[in-house]
């Protein structure tokens, strides 16, 4: 009989515990092992209070048990703590016993009513808060101190992928990834011993586990909820996948920027840097984060920097790269380098931050320096070239002066009479010397045009007068060769905005050429107006013309065509080249038509003002 | 009475050319072969007109002009540059330095004398120039 009794005791689904009046465990049934997690051998001889009664419940429970006279049964609801820290609701029946053999002892049975209570609480809470909870955008989970889900709104069910009502009565830990579960049991028990509101995001990175096994980042806020059924915990859960993605994008953006980016808070502490910053300044991320931005500023600028920084925080304006003074950065190894910095305010949940993009401009400074040196060099080279041209001009003219001068005095017969041969030969010397002089002048003109040294004096120029002057100057030469010389011009004044000297030079050149290369017939100088106020000046001759194969290179320097040495001698070979260059300076150009053997027409086209 | 003309020129051939043309025209010619000698001779001889090269050793034409034009006794004497500096801008630069006239080299022998005479009062022109064209 005793054996059967013992057997029944062992099989009882409720925990059966016997203790001394002081609470020392004398008996610990298998059900007690199952419910509280302590094995019989762990429990025997220990204080039951220490093992499973939460501190805040101990005095109450002592009073209940000891307040009853021996032999009377007392029954109450309470909760106990398991070995793993989690709580379990119990219905407790206890009785003070006395027995001759053992003296006084206390027999207690504890029935696990956690599930029953949760379902009861759920009804209560749902009736009271259900509608309210469904209407919030966040997922809401209400859990009991034992960690069972009393209520989950449909947002939570959708968030975690569960059916309606499927979560009720389950451990909240099922919503967490495996690796966080054991830690969480401890956390929530602690929360109940000191319940206080904890806001969103104030804590570590948290993750949720969906029914399908997928994880997602979440943010959670906890607050105690006083109900008729006791203190529950309400947690609002927000899926922050999108925000995390945005943050990742932001980080990606930071990393992909070519500049070092340093973000500081209002105190000047570095809160974020990208890897370019690490590379540029030589500090590790850890050495930078949380430290003052002034560590990156050379000592001589440090005093002023916090003031400037504070000013920017008060009155932030986006300041772009390169605007402002010459700035320098300081590396970990103490070296400095020139930087360009752009600042912009960054409004965040943690308040206003300032983002600064820092660019190392050492290379650019070097380039600028090199460029400047190159410029000086070029300028010097240009000056040297100018000096060379001036010297060449001077040195060539000096002996030419004596040659042309004394040839002239001889031909003037100042020293005495000349024989016809002497006269002829001296004339050849004279024309050769003049040829040389023209060559020098043309070469110098060309050099000046190519060096961009020609200054145009643009003014309204009457084309008629330019052509008349050329005609007056060159008609005698034509007459000497018994050539006709005609001039056709419109009666109305043709005025063009141009450089008179350059225009005259072109007209003289073309007309001079026409006379030079014509032996029979004549030269015809024409002025007319073309489309859109353009001016057309053409010089036609009945001379030798230009061979088709020579026409392509007629404007090249020293391209004078024909094999006659005499003809070669007569021009410099630079005249047309120079005229074309001058025409281009005036915004016009020269074209020609030629029939080999019967003459050429050169046409200068100037665009009207 | 024909004018006394001082030629300041370091190049022998060119000095001889101008000397020849002026003497043949009936003028009295004085010569100096650098700027310093030119200034000294000008002060000593007080010529009626001075022809002066620009690029010369010791003292160049610019300094000759500066010196003579600052000299109360000399500044009225016509000072004409005869120079191989004949690039664009040279003429303006030379006139700005104080010269009264500018003749670029090479000179034109036929017109040289009459170009000089433009700076002389008629009474100082040579009486019977042997050559006029």
XYZ file of C-alpha atoms in Angstrom:
742
model
C 0.000 0.000 0.000
C 2.742 2.382 0.865
C 4.472 1.373 -2.310
C 1.390 2.115 -4.400
C 1.082 5.447 -2.664
C 4.629 6.279 -3.516
C 3.975 5.188 -7.051
C 0.969 7.463 -7.349
C 2.973 10.317 -5.968
C 5.636 9.741 -8.577
C 3.081 9.573 -11.389
C 1.159 12.660 -10.382
C 1.162 15.228 -13.234
C 1.498 17.957 -10.624
C 4.757 18.727 -8.873
C 4.771 17.291 -5.365
C 7.338 18.812 -3.024
C 7.904 18.305 0.663
C 10.027 20.717 2.696
C 11.007 21.392 6.257
C 9.243 24.371 7.861
C 12.345 26.366 6.951
C 11.868 25.395 3.305
C 14.587 22.774 2.837
C 13.512 20.265 0.182
C 12.801 16.798 1.501
C 11.002 15.369 -1.488
C 11.017 16.409 -5.188
C 8.656 14.483 -7.464
C 9.403 13.583 -11.122
C 6.733 16.098 -12.170
C 8.620 18.769 -10.180
C 11.702 17.840 -12.145
C 9.771 18.216 -15.415
C 8.100 21.494 -14.554
C 11.000 23.348 -12.888
C 13.994 21.825 -14.627
C 15.879 20.843 -11.445
C 16.534 17.139 -10.933
C 15.689 15.487 -7.643
C 19.310 15.278 -6.618
C 19.833 18.949 -7.423
C 16.815 19.949 -5.334
C 17.163 17.772 -2.224
C 18.552 19.639 0.755
C 18.244 23.054 -0.993
C 15.868 25.835 -0.063
C 12.781 25.623 -2.240
C 12.463 29.385 -2.070
C 15.913 29.852 -3.464
C 15.271 27.359 -6.217
C 11.945 28.327 -7.709
C 10.203 31.174 -5.897
C 10.929 34.561 -7.457
C 12.282 36.996 -4.843
C 9.242 39.250 -4.991
C 6.950 36.350 -4.147
C 8.873 34.877 -1.189
C 7.441 36.857 1.722
C 3.863 36.476 0.465
C 4.202 32.763 0.114
C 5.813 32.391 3.548
C 2.947 34.304 5.085
C 0.328 32.183 3.337
C 1.798 28.871 4.389
C 2.739 29.876 7.920
C -0.445 31.833 8.467
C -2.542 28.698 8.367
C -2.763 26.382 11.390
C -1.140 22.972 10.956
C -3.324 20.525 9.080
C -5.149 23.214 7.144
C -4.764 23.332 3.429
C -4.020 26.692 1.770
C -4.511 27.203 -1.953
C -3.326 30.134 -4.065
C -2.159 31.149 -7.475
C 1.406 32.159 -8.044
C 4.260 31.813 -10.424
C 7.639 30.176 -10.120
C 10.941 30.415 -11.814
C 12.380 27.532 -13.757
C 16.003 26.541 -13.724
C 16.439 28.308 -17.113
C 15.068 31.539 -15.675
C 11.683 31.404 -17.370
C 8.512 31.725 -15.362
C 5.704 29.272 -14.961
C 2.240 29.920 -13.561
C 1.184 27.551 -10.877
C -1.787 26.709 -8.731
C -0.350 25.907 -5.323
C -1.837 23.744 -2.613
C 0.153 23.411 0.575
C -0.406 21.904 3.942
C 1.606 21.895 7.179
C 1.976 18.313 8.337
C 3.261 16.718 11.524
C 4.374 13.199 11.867
C 5.998 11.505 14.794
C 8.793 10.163 12.753
C 9.692 13.364 10.837
C 8.300 16.090 13.025
C 6.766 19.085 11.220
C 7.027 19.378 7.445
C 5.182 21.099 4.596
C 3.658 19.252 1.655
C 3.105 21.326 -1.467
C 1.676 20.495 -4.872
C 2.209 22.889 -7.743
C 0.114 22.581 -10.842
C 1.402 24.129 -14.043
C -1.433 26.378 -15.258
C 0.647 28.508 -17.587
C -1.232 27.547 -20.726
C -4.590 27.853 -19.075
C -3.682 31.253 -17.744
C -2.415 32.469 -21.066
C -5.617 31.509 -22.772
C -7.532 33.206 -20.059
C -5.398 36.303 -20.271
C -5.664 36.301 -24.029
C -9.403 36.518 -23.881
C -9.148 39.300 -21.386
C -6.569 41.283 -23.299
C -8.194 40.730 -26.620
C -11.499 41.966 -25.353
C -9.849 45.041 -23.961
C -7.201 45.936 -26.556
C -7.895 43.822 -29.640
C -9.326 46.547 -31.873
C -6.742 49.027 -30.780
C -3.875 46.673 -31.541
C -5.171 45.842 -34.978
C -5.199 49.494 -35.885
C -1.520 50.261 -35.213
C 0.953 50.076 -38.049
C 3.500 48.182 -35.990
C 3.340 44.537 -35.147
C 2.319 44.107 -31.520
C 3.038 41.059 -29.380
C 1.741 40.839 -25.844
C 3.464 38.192 -23.779
C 3.105 36.892 -20.285
C 5.931 36.913 -17.777
C 6.326 33.248 -18.584
C 7.259 34.197 -22.151
C 4.128 32.885 -23.780
C 2.419 34.917 -26.452
C -0.903 36.104 -25.154
C -1.804 38.105 -28.195
C -0.245 38.890 -31.557
C -1.945 41.285 -33.899
C -2.394 40.467 -37.542
C 0.540 42.706 -38.484
C 2.822 40.401 -36.497
C 1.290 37.340 -38.083
C 1.819 38.796 -41.510
C 5.328 39.944 -40.630
C 6.399 36.529 -39.395
C 4.265 34.484 -41.801
C 1.863 32.789 -39.393
C -1.837 31.978 -39.630
C -4.397 33.884 -37.637
C -4.144 32.848 -33.992
C -1.314 30.418 -34.658
C 1.053 32.225 -32.318
C -1.155 32.302 -29.274
C 0.272 30.413 -26.362
C 3.624 29.840 -28.061
C 6.920 30.932 -26.576
C 7.987 34.317 -27.903
C 11.409 32.823 -28.603
C 9.971 31.066 -31.641
C 10.040 34.489 -33.332
C 13.807 34.733 -32.831
C 16.624 33.050 -34.714
C 18.048 30.061 -32.843
C 21.237 31.862 -31.818
C 19.408 34.553 -29.833
C 16.936 32.319 -27.996
C 18.736 31.298 -24.818
C 19.893 34.847 -24.213
C 16.380 36.133 -24.662
C 14.891 33.980 -21.904
C 17.181 35.665 -19.416
C 16.391 39.124 -20.831
C 12.671 38.818 -20.525
C 12.805 37.482 -16.960
C 14.936 40.415 -16.035
C 12.442 42.722 -17.717
C 9.686 41.473 -15.461
C 11.663 41.984 -12.301
C 12.283 45.603 -13.329
C 9.750 46.479 -15.991
C 10.326 49.775 -17.746
C 9.612 51.139 -21.167
C 12.382 50.627 -23.670
C 12.080 52.550 -26.887
C 12.634 51.523 -30.475
C 16.153 51.137 -31.633
C 17.681 51.667 -28.235
C 19.781 48.593 -28.270
C 21.545 46.124 -30.390
C 20.737 44.898 -33.848
C 17.817 42.526 -33.594
C 16.535 39.980 -36.033
C 13.236 38.212 -36.436
C 12.683 34.674 -37.726
C 9.815 34.032 -40.085
C 7.924 30.776 -40.112
C 9.597 29.967 -43.422
C 13.005 30.296 -41.772
C 13.940 33.664 -43.310
C 15.475 36.296 -41.051
C 14.861 40.007 -41.181
C 16.135 42.983 -39.173
C 13.698 44.486 -36.753
C 13.419 47.145 -34.178
C 11.509 46.538 -30.982
C 10.119 48.574 -28.139
C 8.935 47.088 -24.890
C 6.543 48.371 -22.308
C 4.880 46.790 -19.311
C 1.112 46.397 -19.565
C -0.841 46.267 -16.336
C -3.960 44.135 -16.707
C -6.418 42.389 -14.400
C -4.389 39.296 -15.108
C -1.193 40.861 -13.836
C 1.735 42.505 -15.566
C 2.218 41.561 -19.198
C 4.759 42.871 -21.651
C 3.746 44.588 -24.845
C 6.298 44.773 -27.591
C 5.922 46.754 -30.757
C 7.881 45.269 -33.621
C 8.891 47.109 -36.735
C 10.447 45.570 -39.821
C 13.460 47.706 -40.707
C 14.562 45.777 -43.819
C 13.921 48.814 -46.027
C 15.719 51.133 -43.679
C 18.656 48.742 -43.436
C 18.756 48.627 -47.216
C 18.703 52.403 -47.357
C 21.481 52.473 -44.799
C 23.443 49.979 -46.835
C 22.897 52.079 -49.933
C 24.098 55.105 -48.012
C 27.182 53.191 -46.928
C 27.695 51.979 -50.464
C 27.443 55.547 -51.611
C 30.000 56.627 -49.041
C 32.360 53.889 -50.081
C 31.954 54.531 -53.762
C 32.723 58.234 -53.412
C 36.227 59.051 -54.619
C 36.729 61.409 -51.698
C 37.346 60.683 -48.078
C 34.063 61.274 -46.275
C 34.012 62.065 -42.581
C 30.776 62.630 -40.716
C 30.925 64.428 -37.395
C 28.361 65.231 -34.745
C 27.741 68.540 -33.048
C 30.574 67.948 -30.576
C 32.984 67.429 -33.440
C 33.281 63.714 -32.786
C 33.744 61.513 -35.811
C 30.734 59.251 -36.183
C 31.329 57.756 -39.598
C 34.195 57.454 -42.060
C 34.598 55.634 -45.333
C 37.573 53.513 -46.294
C 39.014 56.349 -48.398
C 39.409 58.273 -45.149
C 41.336 55.375 -43.648
C 43.566 55.235 -46.709
C 44.072 58.995 -46.928
C 44.864 59.727 -43.289
C 46.511 56.439 -42.302
C 44.356 55.857 -39.227
C 42.242 52.751 -38.704
C 38.509 53.168 -38.423
C 38.641 52.486 -34.683
C 41.263 55.166 -34.179
C 39.007 57.687 -35.892
C 35.513 56.877 -34.635
C 34.513 58.731 -31.488
C 37.520 61.035 -31.639
C 37.566 64.728 -32.417
C 37.795 65.728 -36.049
C 40.645 68.073 -35.068
C 42.976 65.068 -35.039
C 42.981 65.377 -38.852
C 43.819 69.087 -38.795
C 47.423 70.342 -38.605
C 48.185 71.832 -35.150
C 48.529 75.388 -36.444
C 44.882 75.386 -37.588
C 43.476 73.483 -34.602
C 42.665 76.458 -32.364
C 40.380 78.025 -34.910
C 38.717 74.846 -36.089
C 36.205 74.182 -33.290
C 34.933 77.752 -33.649
C 34.449 77.377 -37.393
C 32.831 74.022 -36.871
C 30.389 75.349 -34.269
C 29.506 78.210 -36.576
C 28.746 75.789 -39.366
C 26.457 73.763 -37.111
C 24.495 76.865 -36.232
C 24.365 78.203 -39.747
C 25.059 75.353 -42.150
C 25.411 76.169 -45.787
C 26.466 73.657 -48.351
C 30.001 74.661 -49.177
C 31.458 73.123 -52.265
C 34.942 71.896 -52.969
C 37.651 74.437 -53.434
C 35.645 77.325 -52.115
C 37.648 79.112 -49.524
C 41.144 79.064 -48.207
C 44.043 76.753 -48.747
C 43.425 73.836 -46.424
C 45.655 71.047 -45.193
C 45.095 67.591 -43.768
C 47.275 65.845 -41.191
C 48.129 62.153 -41.550
C 48.757 59.795 -38.672
C 52.454 59.829 -39.518
C 52.506 63.620 -39.061
C 52.809 64.571 -42.723
C 50.549 67.231 -44.180
C 48.892 67.407 -47.545
C 46.740 70.014 -49.305
C 43.022 69.268 -49.322
C 39.823 70.579 -50.671
C 36.792 70.159 -48.437
C 33.096 70.416 -49.068
C 30.705 70.491 -46.162
C 27.024 69.758 -45.978
C 24.614 69.419 -43.088
C 22.995 66.022 -42.575
C 19.719 65.911 -40.671
C 19.338 62.555 -38.926
C 17.350 60.958 -36.122
C 20.337 61.552 -33.887
C 20.270 65.250 -34.687
C 22.232 67.356 -37.103
C 25.495 65.943 -38.370
C 27.957 67.435 -40.792
C 29.314 65.480 -43.692
C 32.611 66.582 -45.106
C 34.081 65.292 -48.332
C 37.840 65.628 -48.283
C 39.911 65.460 -51.432
C 43.666 65.141 -51.558
C 44.779 67.738 -54.084
C 48.511 67.063 -53.863
C 48.534 65.816 -57.442
C 46.536 68.745 -58.714
C 48.777 71.197 -56.896
C 51.724 69.484 -58.498
C 50.086 69.746 -61.910
C 49.273 73.379 -61.336
C 52.848 74.023 -60.315
C 54.171 72.154 -63.348
C 51.739 73.977 -65.585
C 52.799 77.303 -64.190
C 56.440 76.438 -64.737
C 55.587 75.299 -68.244
C 53.815 78.587 -68.842
C 56.794 80.580 -67.690
C 58.982 78.423 -69.893
C 56.676 78.986 -72.846
C 56.584 82.677 -72.171
C 60.358 82.721 -72.070
C 60.485 80.706 -75.273
C 58.093 83.183 -76.868
C 60.190 86.097 -75.683
C 63.301 84.405 -77.005
C 61.559 83.866 -80.331
C 60.503 87.507 -80.468
C 64.038 88.592 -79.649
C 65.351 86.245 -82.309
C 63.001 87.662 -84.943
C 63.860 91.228 -84.009
C 67.572 90.473 -84.069
C 67.306 88.633 -87.381
C 65.384 91.522 -88.891
C 67.973 94.005 -87.683
C 71.027 91.965 -88.632
C 69.748 91.214 -92.172
C 68.769 94.798 -92.888
C 72.073 96.238 -91.814
C 74.196 94.736 -94.643
C 71.265 95.076 -97.093
C 71.335 98.801 -96.403
C 74.887 99.053 -97.742
C 74.167 96.763 -100.729
C 70.985 98.546 -101.827
C 72.461 101.919 -100.914
C 75.684 101.709 -102.894
C 74.004 99.942 -105.815
C 71.686 102.925 -105.776
C 74.497 105.500 -105.720
C 76.205 103.712 -108.620
C 72.962 103.551 -110.642
C 72.401 107.213 -109.799
C 75.822 107.640 -111.382
C 76.965 109.711 -108.405
C 80.514 108.334 -108.702
C 80.500 108.643 -112.507
C 79.123 107.274 -115.791
C 78.289 103.547 -116.304
C 78.672 101.316 -119.360
C 75.434 99.588 -120.491
C 76.748 96.252 -119.141
C 77.578 97.821 -115.777
C 74.132 99.396 -115.661
C 72.433 96.068 -116.500
C 74.427 94.097 -113.949
C 73.943 96.675 -111.209
C 70.212 96.638 -111.902
C 70.257 92.882 -111.365
C 72.099 93.340 -108.066
C 69.529 95.943 -107.058
C 66.485 93.803 -107.880
C 68.022 90.779 -106.171
C 68.685 92.855 -103.070
C 65.109 94.147 -103.114
C 63.877 90.585 -103.557
C 65.851 89.605 -100.481
C 64.316 92.491 -98.558
C 60.773 91.451 -99.541
C 61.581 87.923 -98.478
C 62.731 89.140 -95.085
C 59.628 91.283 -94.668
C 57.284 88.465 -95.707
C 59.011 85.989 -93.421
C 58.756 88.347 -90.486
C 55.101 89.038 -91.228
C 54.387 85.342 -91.398
C 56.239 84.666 -88.164
C 54.181 87.350 -86.480
C 50.904 86.012 -87.815
C 51.772 82.483 -86.728
C 52.800 83.709 -83.289
C 49.467 85.515 -83.031
C 51.341 88.789 -82.676
C 49.414 90.669 -85.300
C 47.124 93.210 -83.778
C 44.266 94.110 -86.059
C 43.002 97.648 -86.029
C 39.440 97.170 -87.109
C 37.786 100.269 -88.526
C 35.349 101.101 -91.314
C 37.464 100.931 -94.478
C 36.321 102.278 -97.853
C 37.275 99.530 -100.294
C 37.340 101.911 -103.274
C 40.186 103.905 -101.740
C 42.190 100.752 -100.982
C 41.878 99.602 -104.609
C 42.638 103.055 -105.967
C 45.795 103.304 -103.878
C 46.924 99.883 -105.099
C 46.188 100.894 -108.687
C 48.109 104.144 -108.335
C 51.054 102.288 -106.856
C 51.187 99.411 -109.352
C 49.858 100.889 -112.611
C 53.343 102.180 -113.571
C 54.692 98.617 -113.395
C 51.920 97.383 -115.686
C 52.528 100.232 -118.071
C 56.243 99.395 -118.119
C 55.300 95.916 -119.401
C 52.770 97.465 -121.803
C 49.884 95.727 -120.034
C 46.412 97.160 -119.752
C 45.358 97.934 -116.201
C 41.606 98.196 -115.497
C 39.738 98.997 -112.328
C 35.969 98.298 -111.993
C 34.156 99.453 -108.896
C 30.526 100.177 -107.955
C 29.643 103.828 -107.714
C 28.327 103.592 -104.146
C 30.917 103.476 -101.388
C 31.636 99.935 -100.243
C 32.661 100.088 -96.612
C 33.799 97.104 -94.575
C 34.903 96.775 -90.967
C 38.461 95.520 -91.300
C 42.162 96.241 -90.887
C 43.171 98.599 -93.677
C 46.857 97.738 -93.649
C 46.225 93.999 -93.972
C 43.598 94.488 -96.678
C 45.968 96.752 -98.664
C 48.755 94.218 -98.320
C 46.545 91.456 -99.763
C 45.349 93.582 -102.680
C 48.894 94.771 -103.452
C 50.175 91.214 -103.290
C 47.540 89.768 -105.624
C 47.824 92.647 -108.085
C 51.607 92.574 -108.021
C 51.526 88.831 -108.777
C 49.108 89.347 -111.654
C 51.406 91.936 -113.285
C 54.475 89.832 -112.598
C 53.144 86.698 -114.303
C 51.515 88.391 -117.273
C 53.476 89.211 -120.421
C 50.645 90.116 -122.819
C 47.164 91.456 -122.306
C 46.389 92.979 -118.984
C 45.255 92.972 -115.393
C 41.733 93.693 -114.224
C 40.956 94.692 -110.621
C 37.277 94.402 -109.601
C 35.266 95.281 -106.518
C 31.725 94.009 -105.958
C 29.393 93.117 -103.138
C 28.114 89.593 -102.566
C 25.521 87.888 -100.384
C 24.812 89.154 -96.875
C 26.957 92.229 -97.249
C 30.086 90.301 -98.192
C 32.808 92.026 -100.179
C 34.393 90.474 -103.243
C 37.698 91.775 -104.598
C 39.058 89.945 -107.620
C 42.252 90.292 -109.638
C 42.220 88.761 -113.124
C 45.131 88.489 -115.512
C 45.786 87.108 -118.960
C 49.064 85.571 -117.854
C 50.548 82.097 -117.884
C 47.991 80.619 -115.530
C 48.600 77.698 -113.211
C 49.027 74.071 -114.241
C 46.230 71.866 -112.873
C 48.789 69.722 -111.014
C 50.153 72.815 -109.265
C 46.839 74.279 -108.249
C 46.452 72.297 -105.033
C 49.570 73.713 -103.414
C 49.416 77.248 -104.691
C 48.872 78.703 -101.208
C 51.681 76.741 -99.584
C 54.882 78.567 -98.616
C 57.619 78.479 -101.279
C 55.387 76.571 -103.679
C 55.889 78.955 -106.543
C 55.179 77.108 -109.734
C 56.961 77.061 -113.061
C 60.521 76.166 -113.864
C 61.768 79.436 -115.221
C 64.548 80.697 -113.030
C 63.607 84.221 -113.937
C 60.062 83.800 -112.680
C 61.345 82.163 -109.576
C 63.483 85.163 -108.935
C 60.647 87.603 -109.244
C 58.519 86.437 -106.308
C 59.415 85.419 -102.810
C 57.243 82.321 -102.826
C 55.645 83.618 -99.691
C 53.237 86.178 -101.137
C 50.155 83.990 -101.627
C 50.780 82.068 -98.438
C 51.033 85.324 -96.510
C 47.970 86.799 -98.253
C 45.879 83.759 -97.384
C 47.059 83.966 -93.752
C 46.126 87.670 -93.639
C 42.731 86.949 -95.241
C 42.067 84.361 -92.540
C 42.971 86.956 -89.900
C 40.364 89.239 -91.423
C 37.782 86.455 -91.336
C 37.858 85.903 -95.097
C 39.617 83.716 -97.608
C 41.139 83.748 -101.065
C 40.062 81.434 -103.883
C 41.253 81.240 -107.474
C 40.355 79.977 -110.900
C 42.983 79.403 -113.532
C 43.158 78.203 -117.096
C 46.716 77.165 -117.793
C 48.008 79.326 -120.630
C 45.265 81.903 -120.604
C 45.209 83.477 -117.178
C 44.082 83.376 -113.559
C 41.584 85.095 -111.319
C 42.261 85.390 -107.590
C 39.269 86.375 -105.475
C 39.270 87.693 -101.934
C 35.991 87.193 -100.109
C 35.421 89.230 -96.952
C 32.315 88.690 -94.880
C 30.357 91.843 -94.261
C 30.163 93.399 -90.819
C 74.793 127.908 -96.341
C 74.678 124.138 -96.346
C 73.930 122.465 -93.052
C 76.490 120.628 -90.939
C 75.172 117.157 -90.338
C 76.450 114.727 -87.678
C 76.115 110.995 -88.428
C 76.316 108.646 -85.416
C 76.675 105.078 -86.764
C 78.787 102.113 -85.692
C 78.570 100.205 -88.991
C 81.355 101.414 -91.259
C 79.641 100.631 -94.568
C 76.436 102.351 -93.604
C 78.286 105.338 -92.175
C 80.141 105.635 -95.476
C 76.897 105.345 -97.517
C 75.168 108.193 -95.684
C 78.349 110.246 -95.602
C 78.726 109.794 -99.376
C 75.113 110.667 -100.214
C 75.160 113.799 -98.021
C 78.556 115.040 -99.159
C 77.598 114.484 -102.782
C 74.518 116.581 -102.074
C 76.766 119.362 -100.811
C 76.451 118.984 -97.030
C 79.205 119.153 -94.425
C 79.345 115.840 -92.629
C 80.679 115.030 -89.172
C 80.843 111.426 -87.961
C 80.959 109.462 -84.723
C 81.092 105.666 -84.351
C 79.208 105.142 -81.075
C 76.664 106.902 -78.901
C 79.125 108.336 -76.395
C 81.329 109.825 -79.104
C 78.186 111.065 -80.845
C 76.945 112.969 -77.800
C 80.415 114.447 -77.195
C 80.746 115.510 -80.816
C 77.265 116.962 -80.898
C 78.030 119.105 -77.847
C 81.422 120.156 -79.182
C 80.412 120.863 -82.789
C 76.743 121.915 -82.440
C 75.661 120.437 -85.848
C 72.439 121.593 -87.569
C 71.025 118.059 -87.708
C 71.945 114.638 -86.287
C 71.387 111.238 -87.928
C 71.693 108.494 -85.354
C 71.647 104.714 -85.419
C 69.763 103.031 -82.566
C 71.637 99.816 -81.869
C 75.175 100.849 -81.023
C 77.873 99.910 -78.515
C 78.538 101.918 -75.311
C 75.494 104.174 -75.596
C 72.517 103.237 -77.759
C 70.324 105.628 -79.724
C 67.635 105.720 -77.010
C 70.151 107.040 -74.499
C 71.586 109.477 -77.051
C 68.061 110.862 -77.571
C 67.440 111.016 -73.832
C 70.727 112.841 -73.240
C 70.453 115.327 -76.098
C 66.768 116.090 -75.579
C 67.514 116.797 -71.906
C 70.298 119.187 -72.933
C 69.011 122.762 -73.218
C 71.543 123.625 -75.890
C 70.907 120.500 -77.986
C 67.216 119.758 -77.690
C 66.220 121.986 -80.623
C 68.601 120.197 -82.999
C 66.649 117.746 -85.257
C 67.544 114.173 -84.257
C 66.655 111.532 -86.827
C 66.909 107.783 -86.254
C 68.280 105.783 -89.189
C 67.855 102.238 -88.019
C 67.477 98.612 -89.018
C 64.846 98.335 -86.295
C 61.979 98.160 -88.749
C 59.454 95.837 -87.175
C 55.928 96.853 -86.261
C 56.067 99.098 -83.225
C 59.699 100.155 -83.662
C 58.769 103.464 -85.262
C 56.439 104.418 -82.397
C 58.937 103.305 -79.781
C 61.712 105.362 -81.361
C 59.641 108.521 -81.795
C 58.446 108.161 -78.212
C 62.099 108.072 -77.042
C 62.574 111.639 -78.283
C 63.700 111.297 -81.912
C 62.226 113.843 -84.285
C 62.247 111.518 -87.298
C 62.523 107.855 -88.235
C 64.082 106.372 -91.403
C 64.112 102.556 -91.576
C 67.002 100.703 -93.208
C 67.538 99.882 -95.933
C 67.355 103.538 -96.963
C 66.288 104.509 -100.436
C 69.327 106.307 -101.936
C 67.253 108.319 -104.400
C 65.039 109.874 -101.742
C 67.373 109.848 -98.759
C 68.681 113.380 -99.060
C 65.282 114.960 -99.617
C 63.889 113.053 -96.619
C 66.650 114.569 -94.473
C 66.122 118.032 -95.914
C 62.513 117.960 -94.739
C 63.957 118.531 -91.268
C 66.102 121.517 -92.317
C 65.031 125.099 -92.856
C 65.416 126.127 -96.549
C 68.379 128.394 -95.792
C 70.332 125.369 -94.631
C 69.625 123.266 -97.756
C 72.653 122.690 -99.970
C 72.752 125.328 -102.709
C 73.115 123.222 -105.799
C 72.417 119.606 -105.129
C 74.134 117.684 -107.889
C 71.343 115.117 -107.996
C 67.574 115.576 -108.006
C 65.102 113.247 -109.561
